[in-house]
Short mmCIF file of C-alpha atoms in Angstrom, two decimals:
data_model
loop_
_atom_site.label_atom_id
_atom_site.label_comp_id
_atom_site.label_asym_id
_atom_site.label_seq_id
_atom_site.Cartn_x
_atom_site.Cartn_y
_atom_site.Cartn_z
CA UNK A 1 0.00 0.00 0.00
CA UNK A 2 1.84 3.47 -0.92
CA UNK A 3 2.02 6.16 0.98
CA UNK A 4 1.62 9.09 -0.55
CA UNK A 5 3.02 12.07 1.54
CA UNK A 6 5.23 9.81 3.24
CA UNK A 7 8.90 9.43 2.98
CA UNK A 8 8.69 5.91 0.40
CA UNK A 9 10.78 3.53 -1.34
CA UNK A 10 8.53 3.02 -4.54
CA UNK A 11 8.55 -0.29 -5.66
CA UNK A 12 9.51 -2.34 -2.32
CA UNK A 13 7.11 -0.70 0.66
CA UNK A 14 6.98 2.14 3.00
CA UNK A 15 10.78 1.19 4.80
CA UNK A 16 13.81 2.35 2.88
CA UNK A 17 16.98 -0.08 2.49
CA UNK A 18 17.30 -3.16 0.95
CA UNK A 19 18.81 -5.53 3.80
CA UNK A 20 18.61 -9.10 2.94
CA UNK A 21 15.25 -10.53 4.34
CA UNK A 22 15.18 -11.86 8.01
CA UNK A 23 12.84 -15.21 8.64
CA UNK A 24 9.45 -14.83 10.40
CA UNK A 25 10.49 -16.11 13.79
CA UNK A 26 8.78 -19.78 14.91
CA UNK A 27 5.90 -20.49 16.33
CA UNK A 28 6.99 -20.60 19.92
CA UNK A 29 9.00 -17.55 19.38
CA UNK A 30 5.58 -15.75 17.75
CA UNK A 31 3.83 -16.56 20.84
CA UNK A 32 2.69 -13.22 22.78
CA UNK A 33 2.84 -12.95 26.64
CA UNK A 34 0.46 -15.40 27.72
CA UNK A 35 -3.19 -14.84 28.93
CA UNK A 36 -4.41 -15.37 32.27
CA UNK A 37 -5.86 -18.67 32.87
CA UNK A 38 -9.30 -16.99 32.95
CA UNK A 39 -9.32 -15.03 30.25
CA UNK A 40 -11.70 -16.24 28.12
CA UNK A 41 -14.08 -16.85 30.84
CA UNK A 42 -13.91 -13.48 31.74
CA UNK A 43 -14.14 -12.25 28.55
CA UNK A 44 -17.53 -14.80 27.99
CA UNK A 45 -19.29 -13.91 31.49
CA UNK A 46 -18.50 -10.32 30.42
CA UNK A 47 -20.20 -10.85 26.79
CA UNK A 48 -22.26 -13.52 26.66
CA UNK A 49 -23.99 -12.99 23.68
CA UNK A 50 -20.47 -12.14 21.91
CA UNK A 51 -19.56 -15.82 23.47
CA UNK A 52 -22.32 -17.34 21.81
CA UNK A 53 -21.77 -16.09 18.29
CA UNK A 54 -18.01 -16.38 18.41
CA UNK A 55 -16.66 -19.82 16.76
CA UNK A 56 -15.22 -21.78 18.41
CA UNK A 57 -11.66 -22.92 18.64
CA UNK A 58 -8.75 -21.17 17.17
CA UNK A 59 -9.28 -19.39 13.79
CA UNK A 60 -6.58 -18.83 11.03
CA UNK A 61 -4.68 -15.40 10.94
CA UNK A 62 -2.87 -14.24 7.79
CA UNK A 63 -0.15 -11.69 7.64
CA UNK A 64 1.29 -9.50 5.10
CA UNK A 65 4.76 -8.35 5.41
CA UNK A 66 7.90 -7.07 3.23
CA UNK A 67 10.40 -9.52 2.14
CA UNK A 68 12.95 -7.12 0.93
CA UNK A 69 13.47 -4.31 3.99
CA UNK A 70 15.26 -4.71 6.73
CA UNK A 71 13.79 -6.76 9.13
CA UNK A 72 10.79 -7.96 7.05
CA UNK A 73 9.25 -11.40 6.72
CA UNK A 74 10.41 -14.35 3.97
CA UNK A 75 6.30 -14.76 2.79
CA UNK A 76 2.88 -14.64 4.21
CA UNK A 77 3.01 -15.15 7.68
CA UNK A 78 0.65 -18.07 9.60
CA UNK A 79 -0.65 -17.44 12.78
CA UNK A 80 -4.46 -18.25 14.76
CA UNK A 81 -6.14 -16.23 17.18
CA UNK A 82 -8.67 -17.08 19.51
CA UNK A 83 -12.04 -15.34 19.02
CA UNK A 84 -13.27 -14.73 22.16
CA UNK A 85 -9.97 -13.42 24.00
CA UNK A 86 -7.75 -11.83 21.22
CA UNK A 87 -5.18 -14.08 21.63
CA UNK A 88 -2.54 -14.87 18.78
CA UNK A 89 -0.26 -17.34 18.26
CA UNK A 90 2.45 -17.76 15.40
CA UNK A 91 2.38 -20.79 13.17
CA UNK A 92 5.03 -19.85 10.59
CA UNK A 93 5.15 -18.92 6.80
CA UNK A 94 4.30 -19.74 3.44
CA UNK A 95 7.30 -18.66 1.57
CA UNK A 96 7.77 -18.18 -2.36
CA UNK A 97 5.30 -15.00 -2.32
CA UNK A 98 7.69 -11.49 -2.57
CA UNK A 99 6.75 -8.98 -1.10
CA UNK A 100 2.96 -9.80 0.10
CA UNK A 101 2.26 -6.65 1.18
CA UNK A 102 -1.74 -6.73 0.66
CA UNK A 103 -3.92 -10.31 1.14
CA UNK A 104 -7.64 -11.27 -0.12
CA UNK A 105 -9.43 -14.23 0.43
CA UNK A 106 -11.80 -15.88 -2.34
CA UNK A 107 -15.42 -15.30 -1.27
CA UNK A 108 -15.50 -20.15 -1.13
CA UNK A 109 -12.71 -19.44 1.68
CA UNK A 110 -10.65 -21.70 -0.32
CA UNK A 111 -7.99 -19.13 -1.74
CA UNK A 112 -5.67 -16.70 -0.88
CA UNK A 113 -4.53 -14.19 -2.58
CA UNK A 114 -1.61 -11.95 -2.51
CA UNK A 115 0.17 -8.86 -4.15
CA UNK A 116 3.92 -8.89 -5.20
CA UNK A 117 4.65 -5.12 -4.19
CA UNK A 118 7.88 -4.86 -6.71
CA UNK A 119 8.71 -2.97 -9.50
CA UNK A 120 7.85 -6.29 -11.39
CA UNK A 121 4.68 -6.19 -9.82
CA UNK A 122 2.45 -9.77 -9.48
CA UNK A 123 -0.62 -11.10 -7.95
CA UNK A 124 -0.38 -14.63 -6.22
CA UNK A 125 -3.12 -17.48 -5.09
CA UNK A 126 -2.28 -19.68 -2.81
CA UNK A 127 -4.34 -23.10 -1.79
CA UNK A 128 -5.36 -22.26 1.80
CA UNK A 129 -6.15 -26.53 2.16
CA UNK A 130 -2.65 -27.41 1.83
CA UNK A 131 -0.76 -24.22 1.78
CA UNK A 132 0.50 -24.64 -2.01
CA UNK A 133 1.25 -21.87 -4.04
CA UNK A 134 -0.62 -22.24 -7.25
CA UNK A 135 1.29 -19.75 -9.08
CA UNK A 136 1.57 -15.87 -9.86
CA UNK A 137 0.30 -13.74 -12.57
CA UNK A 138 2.05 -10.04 -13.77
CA UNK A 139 -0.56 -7.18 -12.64
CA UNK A 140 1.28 -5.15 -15.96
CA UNK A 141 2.54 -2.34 -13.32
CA UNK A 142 4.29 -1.22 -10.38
CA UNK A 143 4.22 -1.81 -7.07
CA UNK A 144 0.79 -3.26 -6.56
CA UNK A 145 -0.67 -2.43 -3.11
CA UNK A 146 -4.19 -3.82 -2.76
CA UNK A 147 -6.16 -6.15 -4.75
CA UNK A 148 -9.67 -7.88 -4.20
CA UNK A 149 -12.04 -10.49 -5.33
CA UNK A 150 -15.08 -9.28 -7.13
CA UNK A 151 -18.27 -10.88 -5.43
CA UNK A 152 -19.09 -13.53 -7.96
CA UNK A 153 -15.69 -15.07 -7.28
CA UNK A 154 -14.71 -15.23 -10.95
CA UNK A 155 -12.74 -11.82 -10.91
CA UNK A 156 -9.24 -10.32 -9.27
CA UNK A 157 -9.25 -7.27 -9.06
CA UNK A 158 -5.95 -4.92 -8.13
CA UNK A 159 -4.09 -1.84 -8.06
CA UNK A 160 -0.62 -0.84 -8.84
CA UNK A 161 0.39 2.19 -6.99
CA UNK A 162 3.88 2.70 -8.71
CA UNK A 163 2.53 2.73 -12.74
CA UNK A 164 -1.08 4.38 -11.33
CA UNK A 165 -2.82 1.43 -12.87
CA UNK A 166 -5.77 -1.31 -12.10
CA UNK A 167 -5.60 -4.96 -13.71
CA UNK A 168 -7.91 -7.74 -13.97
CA UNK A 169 -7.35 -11.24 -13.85
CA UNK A 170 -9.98 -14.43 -14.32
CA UNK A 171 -10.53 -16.92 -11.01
CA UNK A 172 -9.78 -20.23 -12.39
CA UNK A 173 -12.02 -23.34 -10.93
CA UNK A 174 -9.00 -24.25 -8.74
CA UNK A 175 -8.64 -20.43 -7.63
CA UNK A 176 -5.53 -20.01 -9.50
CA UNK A 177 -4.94 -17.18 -11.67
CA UNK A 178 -5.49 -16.78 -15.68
CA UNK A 179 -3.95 -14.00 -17.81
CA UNK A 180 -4.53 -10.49 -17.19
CA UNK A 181 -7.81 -9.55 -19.31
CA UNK A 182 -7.68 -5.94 -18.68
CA UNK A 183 -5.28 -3.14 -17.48
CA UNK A 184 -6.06 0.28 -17.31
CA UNK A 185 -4.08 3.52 -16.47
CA UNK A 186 -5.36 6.31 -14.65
CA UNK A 187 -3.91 9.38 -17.52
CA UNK A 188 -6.27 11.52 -16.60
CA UNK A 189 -6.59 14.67 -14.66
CA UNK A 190 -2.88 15.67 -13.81
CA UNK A 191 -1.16 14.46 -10.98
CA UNK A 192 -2.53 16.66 -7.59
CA UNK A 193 -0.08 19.00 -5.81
CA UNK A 194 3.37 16.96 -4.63
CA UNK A 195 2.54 13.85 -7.17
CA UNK A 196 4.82 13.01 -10.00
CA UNK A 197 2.29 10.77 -11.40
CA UNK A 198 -0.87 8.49 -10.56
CA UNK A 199 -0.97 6.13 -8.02
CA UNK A 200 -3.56 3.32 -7.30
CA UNK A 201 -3.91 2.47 -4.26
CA UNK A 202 -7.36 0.58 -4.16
CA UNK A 203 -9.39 -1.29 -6.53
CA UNK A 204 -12.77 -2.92 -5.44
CA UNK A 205 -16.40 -3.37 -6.08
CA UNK A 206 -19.58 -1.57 -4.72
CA UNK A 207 -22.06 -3.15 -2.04
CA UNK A 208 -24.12 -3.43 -4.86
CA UNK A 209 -22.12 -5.74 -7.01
CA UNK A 210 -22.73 -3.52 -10.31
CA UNK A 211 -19.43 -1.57 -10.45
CA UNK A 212 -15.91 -1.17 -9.28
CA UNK A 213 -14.34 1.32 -7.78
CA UNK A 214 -10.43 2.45 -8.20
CA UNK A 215 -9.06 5.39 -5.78
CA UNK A 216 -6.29 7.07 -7.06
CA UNK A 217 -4.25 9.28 -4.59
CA UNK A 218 -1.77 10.77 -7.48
CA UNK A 219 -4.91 11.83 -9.53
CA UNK A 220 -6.93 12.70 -6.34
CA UNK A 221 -9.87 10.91 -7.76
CA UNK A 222 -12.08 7.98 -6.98
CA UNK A 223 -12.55 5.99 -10.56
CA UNK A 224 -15.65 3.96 -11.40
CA UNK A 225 -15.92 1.08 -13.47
CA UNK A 226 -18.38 -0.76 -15.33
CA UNK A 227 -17.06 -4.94 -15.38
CA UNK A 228 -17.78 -7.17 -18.15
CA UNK A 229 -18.65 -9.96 -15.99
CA UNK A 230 -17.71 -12.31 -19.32
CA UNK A 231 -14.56 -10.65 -20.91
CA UNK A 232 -13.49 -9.11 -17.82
CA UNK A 233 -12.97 -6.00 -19.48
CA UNK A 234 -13.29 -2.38 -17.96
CA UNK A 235 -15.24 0.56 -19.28
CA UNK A 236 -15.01 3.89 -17.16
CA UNK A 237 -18.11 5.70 -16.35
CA UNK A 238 -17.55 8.23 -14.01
CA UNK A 239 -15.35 9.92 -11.60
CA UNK A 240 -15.21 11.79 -8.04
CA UNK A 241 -12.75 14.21 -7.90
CA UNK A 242 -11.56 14.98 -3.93
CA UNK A 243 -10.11 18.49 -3.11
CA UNK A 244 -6.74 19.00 -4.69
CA UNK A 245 -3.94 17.37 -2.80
CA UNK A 246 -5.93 14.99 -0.73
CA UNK A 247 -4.38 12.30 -1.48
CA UNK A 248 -7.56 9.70 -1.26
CA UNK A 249 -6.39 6.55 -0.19
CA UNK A 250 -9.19 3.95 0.79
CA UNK A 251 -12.85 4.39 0.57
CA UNK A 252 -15.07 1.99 2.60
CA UNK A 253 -19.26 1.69 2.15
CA UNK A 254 -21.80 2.07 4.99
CA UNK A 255 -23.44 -1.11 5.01
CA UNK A 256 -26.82 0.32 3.20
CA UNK A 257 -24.56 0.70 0.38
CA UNK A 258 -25.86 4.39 -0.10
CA UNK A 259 -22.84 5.73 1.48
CA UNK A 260 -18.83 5.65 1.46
CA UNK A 261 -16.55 7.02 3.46
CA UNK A 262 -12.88 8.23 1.84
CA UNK A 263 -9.98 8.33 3.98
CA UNK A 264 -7.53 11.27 2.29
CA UNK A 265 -4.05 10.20 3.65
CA UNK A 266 -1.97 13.71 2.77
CA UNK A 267 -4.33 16.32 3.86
CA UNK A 268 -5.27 14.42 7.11
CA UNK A 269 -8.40 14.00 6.44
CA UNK A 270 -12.04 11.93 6.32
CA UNK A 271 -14.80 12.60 3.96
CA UNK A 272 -18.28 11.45 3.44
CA UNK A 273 -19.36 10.22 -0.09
CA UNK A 274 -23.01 9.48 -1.58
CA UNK A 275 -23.06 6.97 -3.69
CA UNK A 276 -25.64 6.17 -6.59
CA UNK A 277 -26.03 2.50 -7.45
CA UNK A 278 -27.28 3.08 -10.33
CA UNK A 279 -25.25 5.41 -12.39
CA UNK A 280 -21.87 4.38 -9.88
CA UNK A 281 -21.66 8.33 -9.53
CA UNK A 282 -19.80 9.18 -6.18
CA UNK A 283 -20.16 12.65 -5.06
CA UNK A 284 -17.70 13.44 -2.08
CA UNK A 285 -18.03 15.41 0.59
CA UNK A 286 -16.58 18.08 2.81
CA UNK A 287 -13.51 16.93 4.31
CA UNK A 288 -13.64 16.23 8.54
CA UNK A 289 -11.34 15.88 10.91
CA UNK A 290 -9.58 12.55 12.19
CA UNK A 291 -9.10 14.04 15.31
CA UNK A 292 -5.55 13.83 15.61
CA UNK A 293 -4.72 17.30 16.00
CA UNK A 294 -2.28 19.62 13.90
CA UNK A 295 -0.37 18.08 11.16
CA UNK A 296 -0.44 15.16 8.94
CA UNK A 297 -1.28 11.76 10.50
CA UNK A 298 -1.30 9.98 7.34
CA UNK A 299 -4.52 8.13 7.88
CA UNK A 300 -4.92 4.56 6.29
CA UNK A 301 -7.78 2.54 5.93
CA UNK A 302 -11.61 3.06 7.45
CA UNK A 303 -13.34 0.15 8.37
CA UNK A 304 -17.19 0.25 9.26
CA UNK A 305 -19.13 -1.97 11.21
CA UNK A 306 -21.60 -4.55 10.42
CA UNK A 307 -24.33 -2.62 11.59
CA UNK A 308 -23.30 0.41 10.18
CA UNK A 309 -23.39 2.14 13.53
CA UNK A 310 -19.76 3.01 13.96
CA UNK A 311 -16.32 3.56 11.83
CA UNK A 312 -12.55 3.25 13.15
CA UNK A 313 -9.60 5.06 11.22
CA UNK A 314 -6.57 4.09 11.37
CA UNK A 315 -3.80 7.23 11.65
CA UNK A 316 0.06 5.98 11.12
CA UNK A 317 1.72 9.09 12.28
CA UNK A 318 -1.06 9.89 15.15
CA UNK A 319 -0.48 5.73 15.97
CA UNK A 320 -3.98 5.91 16.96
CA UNK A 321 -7.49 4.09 16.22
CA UNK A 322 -10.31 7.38 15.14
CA UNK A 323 -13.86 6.23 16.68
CA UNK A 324 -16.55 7.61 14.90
CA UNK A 325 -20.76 7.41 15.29
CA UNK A 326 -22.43 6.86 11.85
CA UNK A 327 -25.79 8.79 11.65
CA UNK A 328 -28.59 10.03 9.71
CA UNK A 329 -28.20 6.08 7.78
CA UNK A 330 -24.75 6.46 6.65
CA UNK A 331 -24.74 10.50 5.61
CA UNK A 332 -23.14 11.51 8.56
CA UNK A 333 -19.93 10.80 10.44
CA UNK A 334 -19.24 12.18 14.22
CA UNK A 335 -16.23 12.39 15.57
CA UNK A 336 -16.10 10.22 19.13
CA UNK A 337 -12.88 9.50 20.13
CA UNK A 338 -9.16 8.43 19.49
CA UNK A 339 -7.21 5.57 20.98
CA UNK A 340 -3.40 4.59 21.42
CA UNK A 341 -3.03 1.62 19.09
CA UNK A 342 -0.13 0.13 21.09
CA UNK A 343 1.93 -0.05 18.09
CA UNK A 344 3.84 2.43 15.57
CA UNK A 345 2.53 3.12 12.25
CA UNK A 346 -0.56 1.20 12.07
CA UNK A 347 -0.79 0.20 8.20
CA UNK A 348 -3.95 -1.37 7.90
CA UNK A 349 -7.09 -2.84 10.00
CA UNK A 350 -9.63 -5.41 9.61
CA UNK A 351 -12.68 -7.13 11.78
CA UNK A 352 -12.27 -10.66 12.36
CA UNK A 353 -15.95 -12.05 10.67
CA UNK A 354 -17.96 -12.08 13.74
CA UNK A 355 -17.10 -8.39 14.37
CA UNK A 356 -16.24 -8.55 18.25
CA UNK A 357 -12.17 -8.26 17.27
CA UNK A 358 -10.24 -5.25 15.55
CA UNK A 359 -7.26 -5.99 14.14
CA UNK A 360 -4.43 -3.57 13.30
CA UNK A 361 -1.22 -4.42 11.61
CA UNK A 362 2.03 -2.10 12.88
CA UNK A 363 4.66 -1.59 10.07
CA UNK A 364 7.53 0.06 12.20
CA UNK A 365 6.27 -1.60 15.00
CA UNK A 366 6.52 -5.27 13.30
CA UNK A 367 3.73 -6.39 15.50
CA UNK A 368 -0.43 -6.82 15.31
CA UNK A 369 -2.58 -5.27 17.92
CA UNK A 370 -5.83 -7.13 18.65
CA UNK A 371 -8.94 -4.94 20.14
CA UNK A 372 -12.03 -5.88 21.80
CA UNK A 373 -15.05 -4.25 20.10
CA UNK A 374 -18.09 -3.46 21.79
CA UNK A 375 -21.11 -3.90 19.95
CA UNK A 376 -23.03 -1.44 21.70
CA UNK A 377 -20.83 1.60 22.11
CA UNK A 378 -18.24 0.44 19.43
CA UNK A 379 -15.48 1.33 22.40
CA UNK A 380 -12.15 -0.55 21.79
CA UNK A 381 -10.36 -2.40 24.54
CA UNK A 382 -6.67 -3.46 23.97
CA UNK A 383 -6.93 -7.71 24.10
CA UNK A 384 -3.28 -8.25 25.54
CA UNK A 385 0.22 -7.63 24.40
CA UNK A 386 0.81 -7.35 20.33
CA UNK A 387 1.41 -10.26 18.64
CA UNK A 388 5.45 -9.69 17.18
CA UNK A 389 5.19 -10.09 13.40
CA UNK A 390 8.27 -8.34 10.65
CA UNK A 391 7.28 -5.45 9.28
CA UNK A 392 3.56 -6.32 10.10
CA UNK A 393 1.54 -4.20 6.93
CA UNK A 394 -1.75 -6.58 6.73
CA UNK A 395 -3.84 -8.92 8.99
CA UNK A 396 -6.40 -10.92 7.38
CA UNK A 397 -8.48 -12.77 9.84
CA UNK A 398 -10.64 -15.45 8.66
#
């Protein structure tokens, strides 16, 4: 995922260097302090009904790191956590992915996917059954920082941030990849103030399933797209333009799919977007405030919750989790509150699928911080120590 405003190294992630890759430590070494005995007893009698809807048993944790920065990881890492207290615990890697800086998983659960953030860049899939790598496809660009799978499951979708660029790729049977069917640049308007060029940093489809959306924080504009759900080809038909120099980085819809909310990553700010399902027009809104105070706290990724009640920010140079109340069905954000995120330079976040658990992966940190969500306030609670993970840059709980 680029960074915009932020001091980066292009085609390799966020850290500068190029140190030879260090190994995700083992399992036992992985392990976080450990919980009290009671834990997740406590954590039951204290939620019951979050007890009862929680699986049970440990569930699967995937990590995206750097492979070639100082410090970062050889591949995706493997880890579990438990559901009801938070807990994580390391299982090791699945190596002969570069740089798998961004993870998706196919809507059957039976497929992960992966970006190859190089200059070179390359989408990956990987078996999830028995952990085989079924091969890589070029993405046709730079740097590639976030992909997706389009709803039907027959579709990748992702976006390179170093060429400014989004690429399409069929879902074979076996989740493996085919050849690229589409790739389109973003050439148009200019580059906003600071930007040499475009840069995708997001490519992904609309609650509604009828079009795709591409945010481009060179251009400062949120693309949409029209799939050919046969060809898998891409026709443009319309776009949101942000204030100049935003630098829109990830937009995320209110689950009434009426409303989206754009995180702008160099201007430091949050904006609300209406959304029209049936043209895929996006009109933005007036930018708010993260709540981080003066300055730029390069803001990441917005996630929303189930209910569409509340939305969490995550701000990298603030190191803190934004807590906002969603009102008026989506239209309107209010600001809440903002909380330490125990780490440094929190990269992106992510609900485990039950909702109750935020997690937030720690770049400089190299660690995961695991949260407690409240269903009825939407207050976080810190679940334990991180979980130590290299150059930590995406969780993908499953």
């Amino acid at each position: 995922m680029g960074s915009g405003g932020v001091s980066r190294r292009r085609f390799v992630g966020a850290l500068a260097g190029t140190a030879a890759a260090v190994a995700l430590p083992a399992a036992s070494a992985c392990d976080d302090a450990p919980a009290p005995a009671d834990a997740a007893s406590a954590e039951a009698s204290a939620s019951p009904s979050r007890a009862a809807r929680s699986p049970s048993g440990p569930r699967p944790l995937h990590l995206g790191t750097y492979a070639s920065v100082e410090g970062g990881g050889k591949g995706i890492g493997l880890a579990s956590y438990d559901p009801v207290t938070g807990r994580v615990t390391g299982e090791g890697v699945i190596t002969g992915v570069g740089d798998p800086s961004y993870l998706a998983v196919h809507p059957d659960g039976r497929t992960l996917y992966a970006v190859d953030e190089r200059a070179e860049g390359a989408v990956t899939a990987v078996r999830l059954a028995d952990r085989t790598v079924l091969g890589s496809r070029s993405t046709g660009g730079g740097a590639p920082c976030h992909l997706s799978v389009h709803p039907g499951g027959r579709w990748l979708l992702s976006a390179n941030y170093g060429s400014g660029s989004v690429a399409v790729h069929p879902v074979e049977d076996s989740g493996a990849l085919g050849e690229r069917t589409d790739l389109v640049r973003h050439t148009s308007p200019a580059p906003g103030p600071g930007q040499q060029g475009p840069h995708a940093h997001q490519f992904a489809t609309s609650p509604d399933g009828g079009h795709v959306l591409a945010v481009d924080l060179g251009t400062d504009t949120v693309y949409t797209y029209r799939l050919d759900e046969t060809k898998g080809k891409l026709t443009e038909v319309s776009r949101a333009r942000t204030r100049p120099g935003a630098g829109p980085r990830h937009l995320t819809f209110h689950p009434g799919g009426r409303y989206a909310y754009l995180a702008n990553e160099v201007d430091n700010t949050v904006a609300v977007c209406a959304y029209d399902p049936g043209t895929g027009r996006l009109s933005v809104g007036e930018p708010q405030s993260t709540g981080t105070g003066s300055g730029t706290s390069y803001p990441a990724q917005l996630l929303v919750t189930s209910n569409g009640a509340y939305a969490y920010l995550a701000n990298r140079g603030h190191n803190s989790l934004t807590r906002y109340a969603v009102e008026a069905d989506g239209a309107r954000l209010r600001l809440l509150d903002t909380v330490p995120v125990a780490g440094d330079f929190p990269r992106q976040i992510a609900f485990s699928p039950d909702g109750g658990l935020l997690f937030a992966a720690n770049q400089r940190s190299s660690s995961v911080s695991v949260f407690h969500v409240d269903g009825a306030s939407g207050e976080l609670r810190l679940a334990g120590e991180p979980f130590a993970s290299p150059v930590a840059v995406c969780a993908l709980p499953l």
